GROMACS .gro file of C-alpha atoms in nm:
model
  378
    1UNK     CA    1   2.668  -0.049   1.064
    2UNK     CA    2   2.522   0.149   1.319
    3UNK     CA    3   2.687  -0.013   1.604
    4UNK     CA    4   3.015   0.014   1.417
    5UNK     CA    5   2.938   0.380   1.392
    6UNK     CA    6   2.869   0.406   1.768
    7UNK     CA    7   3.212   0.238   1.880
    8UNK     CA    8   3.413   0.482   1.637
    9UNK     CA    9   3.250   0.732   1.750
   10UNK     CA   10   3.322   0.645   2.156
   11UNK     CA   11   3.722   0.577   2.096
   12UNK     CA   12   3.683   0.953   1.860
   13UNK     CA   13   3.600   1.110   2.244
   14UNK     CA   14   3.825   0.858   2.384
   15UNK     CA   15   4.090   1.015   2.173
   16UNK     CA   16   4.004   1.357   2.183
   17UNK     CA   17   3.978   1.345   2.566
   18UNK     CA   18   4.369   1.208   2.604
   19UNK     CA   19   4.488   1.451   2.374
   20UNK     CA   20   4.290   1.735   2.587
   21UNK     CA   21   4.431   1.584   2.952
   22UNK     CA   22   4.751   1.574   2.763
   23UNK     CA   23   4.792   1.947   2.719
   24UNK     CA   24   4.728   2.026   3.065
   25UNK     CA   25   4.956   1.859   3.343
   26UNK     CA   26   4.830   2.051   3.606
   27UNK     CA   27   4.515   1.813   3.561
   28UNK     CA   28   4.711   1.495   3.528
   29UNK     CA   29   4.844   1.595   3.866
   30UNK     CA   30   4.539   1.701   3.982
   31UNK     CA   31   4.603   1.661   4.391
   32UNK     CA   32   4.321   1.567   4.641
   33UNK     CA   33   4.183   1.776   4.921
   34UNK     CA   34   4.459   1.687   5.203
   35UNK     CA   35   4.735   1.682   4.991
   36UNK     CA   36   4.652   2.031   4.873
   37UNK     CA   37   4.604   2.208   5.206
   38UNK     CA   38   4.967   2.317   5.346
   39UNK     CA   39   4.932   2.421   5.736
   40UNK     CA   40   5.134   2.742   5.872
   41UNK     CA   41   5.202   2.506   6.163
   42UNK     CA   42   5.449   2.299   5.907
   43UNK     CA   43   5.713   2.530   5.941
   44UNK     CA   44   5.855   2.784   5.678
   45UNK     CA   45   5.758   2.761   5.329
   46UNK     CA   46   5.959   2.617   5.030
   47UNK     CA   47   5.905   2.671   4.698
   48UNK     CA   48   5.846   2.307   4.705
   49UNK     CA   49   5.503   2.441   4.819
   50UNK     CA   50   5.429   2.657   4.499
   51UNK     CA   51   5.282   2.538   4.150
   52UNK     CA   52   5.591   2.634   3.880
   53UNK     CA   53   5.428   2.880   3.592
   54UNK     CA   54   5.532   3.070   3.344
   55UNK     CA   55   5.214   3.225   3.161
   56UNK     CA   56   5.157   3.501   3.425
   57UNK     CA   57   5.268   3.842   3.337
   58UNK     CA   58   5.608   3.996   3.402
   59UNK     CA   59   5.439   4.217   3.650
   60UNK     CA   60   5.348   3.902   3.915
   61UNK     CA   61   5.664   3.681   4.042
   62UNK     CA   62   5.481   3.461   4.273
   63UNK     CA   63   5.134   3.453   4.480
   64UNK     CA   64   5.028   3.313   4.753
   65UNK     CA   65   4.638   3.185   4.912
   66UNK     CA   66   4.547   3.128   5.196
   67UNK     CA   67   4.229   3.096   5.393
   68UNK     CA   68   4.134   3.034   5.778
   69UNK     CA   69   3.947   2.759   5.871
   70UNK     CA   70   3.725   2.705   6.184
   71UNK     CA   71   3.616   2.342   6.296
   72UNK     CA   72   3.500   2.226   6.621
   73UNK     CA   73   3.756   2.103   6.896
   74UNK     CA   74   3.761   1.914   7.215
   75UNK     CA   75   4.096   1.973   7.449
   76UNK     CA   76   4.183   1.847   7.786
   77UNK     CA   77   4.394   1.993   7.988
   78UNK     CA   78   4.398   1.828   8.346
   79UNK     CA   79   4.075   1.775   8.465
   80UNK     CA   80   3.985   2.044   8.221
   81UNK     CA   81   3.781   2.021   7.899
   82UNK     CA   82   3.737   2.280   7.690
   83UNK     CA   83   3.536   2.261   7.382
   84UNK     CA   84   3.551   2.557   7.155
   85UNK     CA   85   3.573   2.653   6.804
   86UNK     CA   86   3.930   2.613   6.675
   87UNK     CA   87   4.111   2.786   6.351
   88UNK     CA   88   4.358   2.729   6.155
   89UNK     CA   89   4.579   2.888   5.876
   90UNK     CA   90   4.621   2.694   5.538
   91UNK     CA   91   4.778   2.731   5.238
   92UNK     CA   92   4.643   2.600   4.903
   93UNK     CA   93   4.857   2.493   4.714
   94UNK     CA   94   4.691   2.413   4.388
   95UNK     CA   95   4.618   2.838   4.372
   96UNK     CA   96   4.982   2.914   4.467
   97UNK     CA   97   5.234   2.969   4.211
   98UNK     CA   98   5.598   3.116   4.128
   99UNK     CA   99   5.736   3.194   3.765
  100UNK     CA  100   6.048   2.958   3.756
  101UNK     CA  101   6.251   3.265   3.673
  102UNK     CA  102   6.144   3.415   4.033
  103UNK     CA  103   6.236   3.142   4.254
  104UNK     CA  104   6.494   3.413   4.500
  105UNK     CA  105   6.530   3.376   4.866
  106UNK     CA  106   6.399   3.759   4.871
  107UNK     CA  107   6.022   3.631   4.646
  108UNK     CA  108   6.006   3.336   4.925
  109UNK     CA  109   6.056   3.543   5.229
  110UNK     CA  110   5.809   3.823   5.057
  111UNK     CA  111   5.541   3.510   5.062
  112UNK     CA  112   5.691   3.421   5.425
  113UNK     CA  113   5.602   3.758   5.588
  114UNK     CA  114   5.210   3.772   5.364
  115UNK     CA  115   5.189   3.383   5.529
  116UNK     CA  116   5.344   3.498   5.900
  117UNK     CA  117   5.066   3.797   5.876
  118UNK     CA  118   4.804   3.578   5.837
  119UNK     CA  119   4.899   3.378   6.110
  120UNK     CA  120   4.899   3.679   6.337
  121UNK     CA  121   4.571   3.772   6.280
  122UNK     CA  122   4.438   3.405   6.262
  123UNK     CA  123   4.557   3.440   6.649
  124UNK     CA  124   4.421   3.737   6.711
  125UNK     CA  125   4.126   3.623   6.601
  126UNK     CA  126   4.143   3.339   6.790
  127UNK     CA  127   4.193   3.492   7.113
  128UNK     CA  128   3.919   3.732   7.100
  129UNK     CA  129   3.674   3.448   6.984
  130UNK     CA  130   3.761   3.247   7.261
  131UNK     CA  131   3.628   3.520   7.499
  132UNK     CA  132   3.298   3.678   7.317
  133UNK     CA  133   3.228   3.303   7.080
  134UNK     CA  134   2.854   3.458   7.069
  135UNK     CA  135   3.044   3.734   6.777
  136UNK     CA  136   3.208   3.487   6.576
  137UNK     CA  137   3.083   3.654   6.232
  138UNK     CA  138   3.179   4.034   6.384
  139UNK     CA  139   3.515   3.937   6.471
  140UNK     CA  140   3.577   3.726   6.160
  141UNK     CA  141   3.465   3.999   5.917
  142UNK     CA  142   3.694   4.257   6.148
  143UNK     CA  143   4.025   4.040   6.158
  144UNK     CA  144   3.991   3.951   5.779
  145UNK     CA  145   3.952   4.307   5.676
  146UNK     CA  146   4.246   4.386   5.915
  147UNK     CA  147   4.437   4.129   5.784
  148UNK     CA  148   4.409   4.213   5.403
  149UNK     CA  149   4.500   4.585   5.532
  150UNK     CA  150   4.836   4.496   5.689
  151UNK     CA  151   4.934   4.299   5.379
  152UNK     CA  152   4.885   4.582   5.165
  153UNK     CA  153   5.045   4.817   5.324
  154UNK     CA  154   5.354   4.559   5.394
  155UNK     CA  155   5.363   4.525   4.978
  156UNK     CA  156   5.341   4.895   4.949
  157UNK     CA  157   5.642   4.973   5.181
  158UNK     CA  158   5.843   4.613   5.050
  159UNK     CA  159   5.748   4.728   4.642
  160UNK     CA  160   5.659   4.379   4.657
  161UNK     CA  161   5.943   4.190   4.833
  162UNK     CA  162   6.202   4.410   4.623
  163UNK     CA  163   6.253   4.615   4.906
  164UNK     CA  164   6.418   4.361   5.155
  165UNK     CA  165   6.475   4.594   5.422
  166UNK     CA  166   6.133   4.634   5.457
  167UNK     CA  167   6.101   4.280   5.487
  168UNK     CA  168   6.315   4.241   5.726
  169UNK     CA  169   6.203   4.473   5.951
  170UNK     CA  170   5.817   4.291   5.907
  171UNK     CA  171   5.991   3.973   6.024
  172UNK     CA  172   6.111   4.131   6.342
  173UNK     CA  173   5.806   4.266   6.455
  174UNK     CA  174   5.584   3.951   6.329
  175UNK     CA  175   5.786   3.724   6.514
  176UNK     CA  176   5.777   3.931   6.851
  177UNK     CA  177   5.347   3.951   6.801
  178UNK     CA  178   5.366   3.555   6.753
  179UNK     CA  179   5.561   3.481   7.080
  180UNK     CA  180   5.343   3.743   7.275
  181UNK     CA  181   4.992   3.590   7.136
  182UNK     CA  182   4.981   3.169   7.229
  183UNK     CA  183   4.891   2.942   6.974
  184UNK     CA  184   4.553   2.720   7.017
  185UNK     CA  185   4.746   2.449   7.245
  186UNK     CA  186   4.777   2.670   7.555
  187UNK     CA  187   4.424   2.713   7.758
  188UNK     CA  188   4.215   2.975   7.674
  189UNK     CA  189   4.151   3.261   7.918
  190UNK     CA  190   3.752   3.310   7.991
  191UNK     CA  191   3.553   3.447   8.271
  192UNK     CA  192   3.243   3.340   8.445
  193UNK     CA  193   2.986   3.565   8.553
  194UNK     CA  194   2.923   3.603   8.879
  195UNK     CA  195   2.595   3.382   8.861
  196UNK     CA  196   2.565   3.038   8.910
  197UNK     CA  197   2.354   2.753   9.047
  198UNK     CA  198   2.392   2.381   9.082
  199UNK     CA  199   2.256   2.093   9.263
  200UNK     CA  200   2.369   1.743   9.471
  201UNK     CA  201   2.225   1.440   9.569
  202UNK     CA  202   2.363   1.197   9.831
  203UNK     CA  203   2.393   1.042  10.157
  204UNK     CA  204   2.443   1.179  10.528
  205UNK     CA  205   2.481   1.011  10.898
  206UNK     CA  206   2.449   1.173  11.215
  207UNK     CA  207   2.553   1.039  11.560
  208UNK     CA  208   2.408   1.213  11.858
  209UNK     CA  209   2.613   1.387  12.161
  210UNK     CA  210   2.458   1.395  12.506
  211UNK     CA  211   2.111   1.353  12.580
  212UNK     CA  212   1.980   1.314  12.253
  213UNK     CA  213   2.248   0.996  12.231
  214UNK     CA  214   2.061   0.828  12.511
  215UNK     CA  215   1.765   0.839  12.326
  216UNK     CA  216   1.820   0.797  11.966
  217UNK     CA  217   2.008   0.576  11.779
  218UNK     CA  218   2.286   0.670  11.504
  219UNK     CA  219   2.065   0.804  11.174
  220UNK     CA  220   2.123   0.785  10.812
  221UNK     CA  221   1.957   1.013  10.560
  222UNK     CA  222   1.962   1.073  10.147
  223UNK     CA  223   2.021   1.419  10.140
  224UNK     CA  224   1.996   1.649   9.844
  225UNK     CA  225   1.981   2.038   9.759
  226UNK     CA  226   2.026   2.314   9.516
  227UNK     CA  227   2.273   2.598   9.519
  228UNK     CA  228   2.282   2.943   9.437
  229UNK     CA  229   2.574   3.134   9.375
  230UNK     CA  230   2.696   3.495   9.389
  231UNK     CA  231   3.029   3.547   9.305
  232UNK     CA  232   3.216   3.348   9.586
  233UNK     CA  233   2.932   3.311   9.827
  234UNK     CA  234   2.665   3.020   9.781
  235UNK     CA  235   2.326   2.957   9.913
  236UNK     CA  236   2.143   2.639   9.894
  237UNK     CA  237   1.848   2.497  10.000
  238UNK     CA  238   1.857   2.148  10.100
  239UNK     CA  239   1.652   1.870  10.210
  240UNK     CA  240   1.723   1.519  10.408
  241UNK     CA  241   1.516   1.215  10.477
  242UNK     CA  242   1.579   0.921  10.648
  243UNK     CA  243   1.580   0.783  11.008
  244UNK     CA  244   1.667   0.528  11.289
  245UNK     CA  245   1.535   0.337  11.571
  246UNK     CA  246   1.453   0.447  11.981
  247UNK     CA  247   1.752   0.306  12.234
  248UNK     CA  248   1.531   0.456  12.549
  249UNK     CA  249   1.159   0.508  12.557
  250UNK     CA  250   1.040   0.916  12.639
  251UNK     CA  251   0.719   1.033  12.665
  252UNK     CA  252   0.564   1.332  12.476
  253UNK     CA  253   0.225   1.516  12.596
  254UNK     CA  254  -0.006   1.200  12.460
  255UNK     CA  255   0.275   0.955  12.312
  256UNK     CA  256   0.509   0.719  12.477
  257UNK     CA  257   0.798   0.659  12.220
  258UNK     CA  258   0.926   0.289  12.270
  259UNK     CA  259   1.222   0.130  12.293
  260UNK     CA  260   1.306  -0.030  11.968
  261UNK     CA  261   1.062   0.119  11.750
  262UNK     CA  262   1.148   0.334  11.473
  263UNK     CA  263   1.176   0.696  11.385
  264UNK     CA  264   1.169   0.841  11.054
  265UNK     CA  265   1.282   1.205  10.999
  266UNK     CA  266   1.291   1.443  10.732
  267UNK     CA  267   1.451   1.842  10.755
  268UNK     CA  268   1.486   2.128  10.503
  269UNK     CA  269   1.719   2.396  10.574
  270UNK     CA  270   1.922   2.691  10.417
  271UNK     CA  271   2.243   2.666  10.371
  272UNK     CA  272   2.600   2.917  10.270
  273UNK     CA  273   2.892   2.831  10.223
  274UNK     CA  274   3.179   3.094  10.158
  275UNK     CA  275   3.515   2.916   9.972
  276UNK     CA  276   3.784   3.033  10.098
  277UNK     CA  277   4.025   2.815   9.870
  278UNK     CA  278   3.886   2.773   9.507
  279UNK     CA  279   4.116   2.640   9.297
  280UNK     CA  280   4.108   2.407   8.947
  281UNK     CA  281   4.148   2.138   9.224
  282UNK     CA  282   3.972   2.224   9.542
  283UNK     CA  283   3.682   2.392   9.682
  284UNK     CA  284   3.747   2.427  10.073
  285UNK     CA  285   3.548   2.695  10.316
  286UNK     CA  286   3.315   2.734  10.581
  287UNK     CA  287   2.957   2.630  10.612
  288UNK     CA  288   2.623   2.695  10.762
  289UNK     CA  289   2.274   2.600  10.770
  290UNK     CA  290   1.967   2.681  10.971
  291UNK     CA  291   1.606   2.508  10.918
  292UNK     CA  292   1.341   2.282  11.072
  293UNK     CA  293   1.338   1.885  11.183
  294UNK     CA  294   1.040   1.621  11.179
  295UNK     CA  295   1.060   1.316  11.388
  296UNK     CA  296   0.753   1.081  11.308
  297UNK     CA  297   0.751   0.756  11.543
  298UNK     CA  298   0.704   0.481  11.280
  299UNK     CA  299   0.515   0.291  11.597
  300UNK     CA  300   0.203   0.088  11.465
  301UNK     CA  301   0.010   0.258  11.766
  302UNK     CA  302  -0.193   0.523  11.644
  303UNK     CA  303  -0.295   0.682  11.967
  304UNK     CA  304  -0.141   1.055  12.048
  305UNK     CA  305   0.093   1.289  11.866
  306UNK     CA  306   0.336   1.083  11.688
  307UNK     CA  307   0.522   1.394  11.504
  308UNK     CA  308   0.827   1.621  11.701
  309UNK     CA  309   0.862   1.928  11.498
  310UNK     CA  310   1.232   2.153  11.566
  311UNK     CA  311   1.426   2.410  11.439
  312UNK     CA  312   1.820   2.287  11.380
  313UNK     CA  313   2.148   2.488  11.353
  314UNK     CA  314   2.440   2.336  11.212
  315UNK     CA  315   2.831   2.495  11.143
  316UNK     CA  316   3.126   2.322  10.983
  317UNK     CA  317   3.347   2.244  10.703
  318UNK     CA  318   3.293   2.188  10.370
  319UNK     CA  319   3.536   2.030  10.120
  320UNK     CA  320   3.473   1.969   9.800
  321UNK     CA  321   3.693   1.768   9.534
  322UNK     CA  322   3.650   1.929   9.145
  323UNK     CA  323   3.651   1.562   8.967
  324UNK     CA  324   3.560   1.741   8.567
  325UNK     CA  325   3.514   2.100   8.486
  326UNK     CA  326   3.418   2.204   8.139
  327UNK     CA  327   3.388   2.505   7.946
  328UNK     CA  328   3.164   2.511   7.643
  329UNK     CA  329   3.275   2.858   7.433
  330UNK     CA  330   3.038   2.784   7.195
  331UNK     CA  331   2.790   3.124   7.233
  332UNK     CA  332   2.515   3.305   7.047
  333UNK     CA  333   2.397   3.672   7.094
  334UNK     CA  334   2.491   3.752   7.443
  335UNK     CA  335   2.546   3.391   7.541
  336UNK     CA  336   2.872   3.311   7.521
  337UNK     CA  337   2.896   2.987   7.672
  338UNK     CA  338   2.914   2.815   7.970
  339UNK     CA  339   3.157   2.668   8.273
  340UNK     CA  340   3.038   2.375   8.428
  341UNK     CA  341   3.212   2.127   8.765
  342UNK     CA  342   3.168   1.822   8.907
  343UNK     CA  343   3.209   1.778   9.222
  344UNK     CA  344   3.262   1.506   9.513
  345UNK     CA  345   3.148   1.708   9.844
  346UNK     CA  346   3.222   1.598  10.209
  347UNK     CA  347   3.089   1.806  10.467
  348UNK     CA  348   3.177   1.767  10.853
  349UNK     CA  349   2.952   1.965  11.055
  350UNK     CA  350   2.806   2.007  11.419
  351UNK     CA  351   2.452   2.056  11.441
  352UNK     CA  352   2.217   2.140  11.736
  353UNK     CA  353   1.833   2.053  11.736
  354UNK     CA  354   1.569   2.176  11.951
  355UNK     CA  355   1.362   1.939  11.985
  356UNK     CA  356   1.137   1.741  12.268
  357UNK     CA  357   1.340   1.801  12.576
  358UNK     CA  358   1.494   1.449  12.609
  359UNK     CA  359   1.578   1.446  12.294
  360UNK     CA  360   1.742   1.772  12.229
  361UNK     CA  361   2.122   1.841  12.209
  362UNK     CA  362   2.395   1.833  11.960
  363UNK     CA  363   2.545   1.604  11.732
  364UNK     CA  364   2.823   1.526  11.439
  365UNK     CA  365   2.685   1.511  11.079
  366UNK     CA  366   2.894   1.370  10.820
  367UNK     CA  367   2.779   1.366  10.412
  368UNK     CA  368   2.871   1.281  10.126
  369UNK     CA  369   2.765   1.375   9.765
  370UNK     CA  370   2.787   1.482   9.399
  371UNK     CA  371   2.769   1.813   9.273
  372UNK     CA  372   2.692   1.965   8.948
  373UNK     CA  373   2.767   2.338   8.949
  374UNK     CA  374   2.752   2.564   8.633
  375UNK     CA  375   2.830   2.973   8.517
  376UNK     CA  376   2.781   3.127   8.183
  377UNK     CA  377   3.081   3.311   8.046
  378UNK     CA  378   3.120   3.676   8.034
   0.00000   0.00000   0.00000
């Protein structure tokens, strides 16, 4: 009996429960998340788009939500990437209803105008966050409060979409403040500051001119350095090591430097370079660098001074190829994000050393390397 009782008792709920879901349709076609999100980007809005009522009061034809939302986004544009936070307008449509005896062309271009305002602040919105991201609450609080403002006033002067000279007039100016303020596909406008530094690692070869190229064979080096930027000018410090061999034997005070031994060397120097072409593309300007060079015979004969200390000059081209740039406008506080490039370098430059006598002169220096450089925003 009691497990008799129990099963009556589960198809009494079973019962009850239909005959509940049965007075409410709007349950029975209860939608799911996607299906009940309705993006401004769609196009105009249809009643299609509205939940058909009839228990509101007299005083309420139709109603419309809405809400912003902001999720992370990753564009490329060229040999740009951008990463930022991106909104967008929706419409719920389980919230948004019309009394069937409403459905006008005047009650749908009423909600048309509320759903174009929206938009327009949405992009306002947008545009501002794109160049201060660290304010993200401030300007969302400021552009939702100016948003609900605008509406108000546009029901006041429409008497709620009755008035359809009013609304006319809003659809004029709305669709002017859309064309003038881009949507989130075009790229966003930020600034750096006028701060930046980087760094590069590679490889370098030198060939000797004159005397020195009696003496010395062709050198290679790995070269790297950091750079320090100030608006368009950068300074870098940079260091090479490396080396080659001796074609013709020299003497210093107490060393004799033979003829097929080897030479290692290693330089640090200061370096600016001053861009004269920056583009999205290029990087092309002057260079120069001053510093100091250390030849160390690599000889297995200990006796004498082994070491030739100089100072080197050097003036030439640099050229630089912008492979990625990124900007991050992601901020908090002050920070409001940050530029980065990478770049392939190639530098052609003549440099002088003074050296031992027989072994100073000019030469050509060629390198090669990869830069990272990197600005916070403004």
């Amino acid at each position: 009996m009691k497990g008799t009782r129990s099963i009556r008792n589960t198809a009494t709920c079973i019962a009850a429960a239909l005959a509940m879901l049965s007075c409410c349709p709007s349950v029975l076609h209860a939608q799911d998340f996607r299906s009940s999100i309705r993006p401004w980007k769609d196009g105009r809005l249809t009643w299609d788009d509205f939940l058909k009522e009839d228990f509101h009061p007299d005083t309420v034809a139709t109603t419309i939500y809405y809400t912003w939302k902001t999720v992370p986004s990753r564009e490329k544009y060229g040999n740009l990437v951008i990463q930022r936070n991106i909104s967008e307008l929706y419409m719920d449509k389980t919230l948004s209803w019309v009394r069937t005896d409403c459905m006008t062309d005047a009650n749908l271009r009423y909600q048309q105008v509320i759903f174009d305002l929206a938009e327009l602040y949405r992009r306002k919105f947008q545009k501002e966050l794109d160049s201060s991201p660290g304010l993200y609450d401030e300007l969302l609080y400021f552009y939702d409060k100016a948003c609900d403002k605008t509406i108000e006033e546009y029901r006041y002067k429409s008497t709620g979409g009755k008035n359809t000279v009013q609304t006319s007039i809003y659809e004029q100016k709305i669709r002017a403040e859309l064309e003038r303020i881009p949507d989130n596909d075009t790229i966003p406008g930020f600034v750096c500051k006028d701060f930046g530094i980087g760094y590069y690692i590679g490889a370098q070869t030198e060939v000797f001119f004159g005397t020195p190229a009696s003496s010395l064979t062709p050198a290679a080096y790995m070269i790297a350095g950091a750079e320090f930027a100030y608006r368009k000018s950068i300074f870098g410090i940079e260091a090479i090591i490396g080396g080659g061999s001796i074609k013709q034997p020299f003497s210093t005070l107490s060393h004799t430097w033979d003829k097929g031994t080897g030479y290692s060397a290693i330089g640090l120097s200061a370096t600016y370079t001053y861009p004269f072409i920056d583009s999205s593309r290029w990087r092309l300007g002057p260079f120069v660098s001053a510093g100091v060079n250390t030849l160390h015979n690599t000889d297995k004969d200990d006796s004498g001074e082994k070491e030739i200390t100089g100072f080197k000059a050097a003036a030439g081209v640099n050229f630089a190829w912008k492979i990625r740039r990124r900007a991050i406008l992601y901020g908090a506080g002050r920070n409001n994000g940050s530029y980065s490039e990478n770049l392939l370098q190639l530098r052609m430059y003549a440099t002088y050393s003074g050296l031992h006598p027989e072994i100073s002169g000019y030469s050509l220096n060629i390198s090669l390397t990869f830069n990272i450089f990197a600005k916070l925003l403004k």
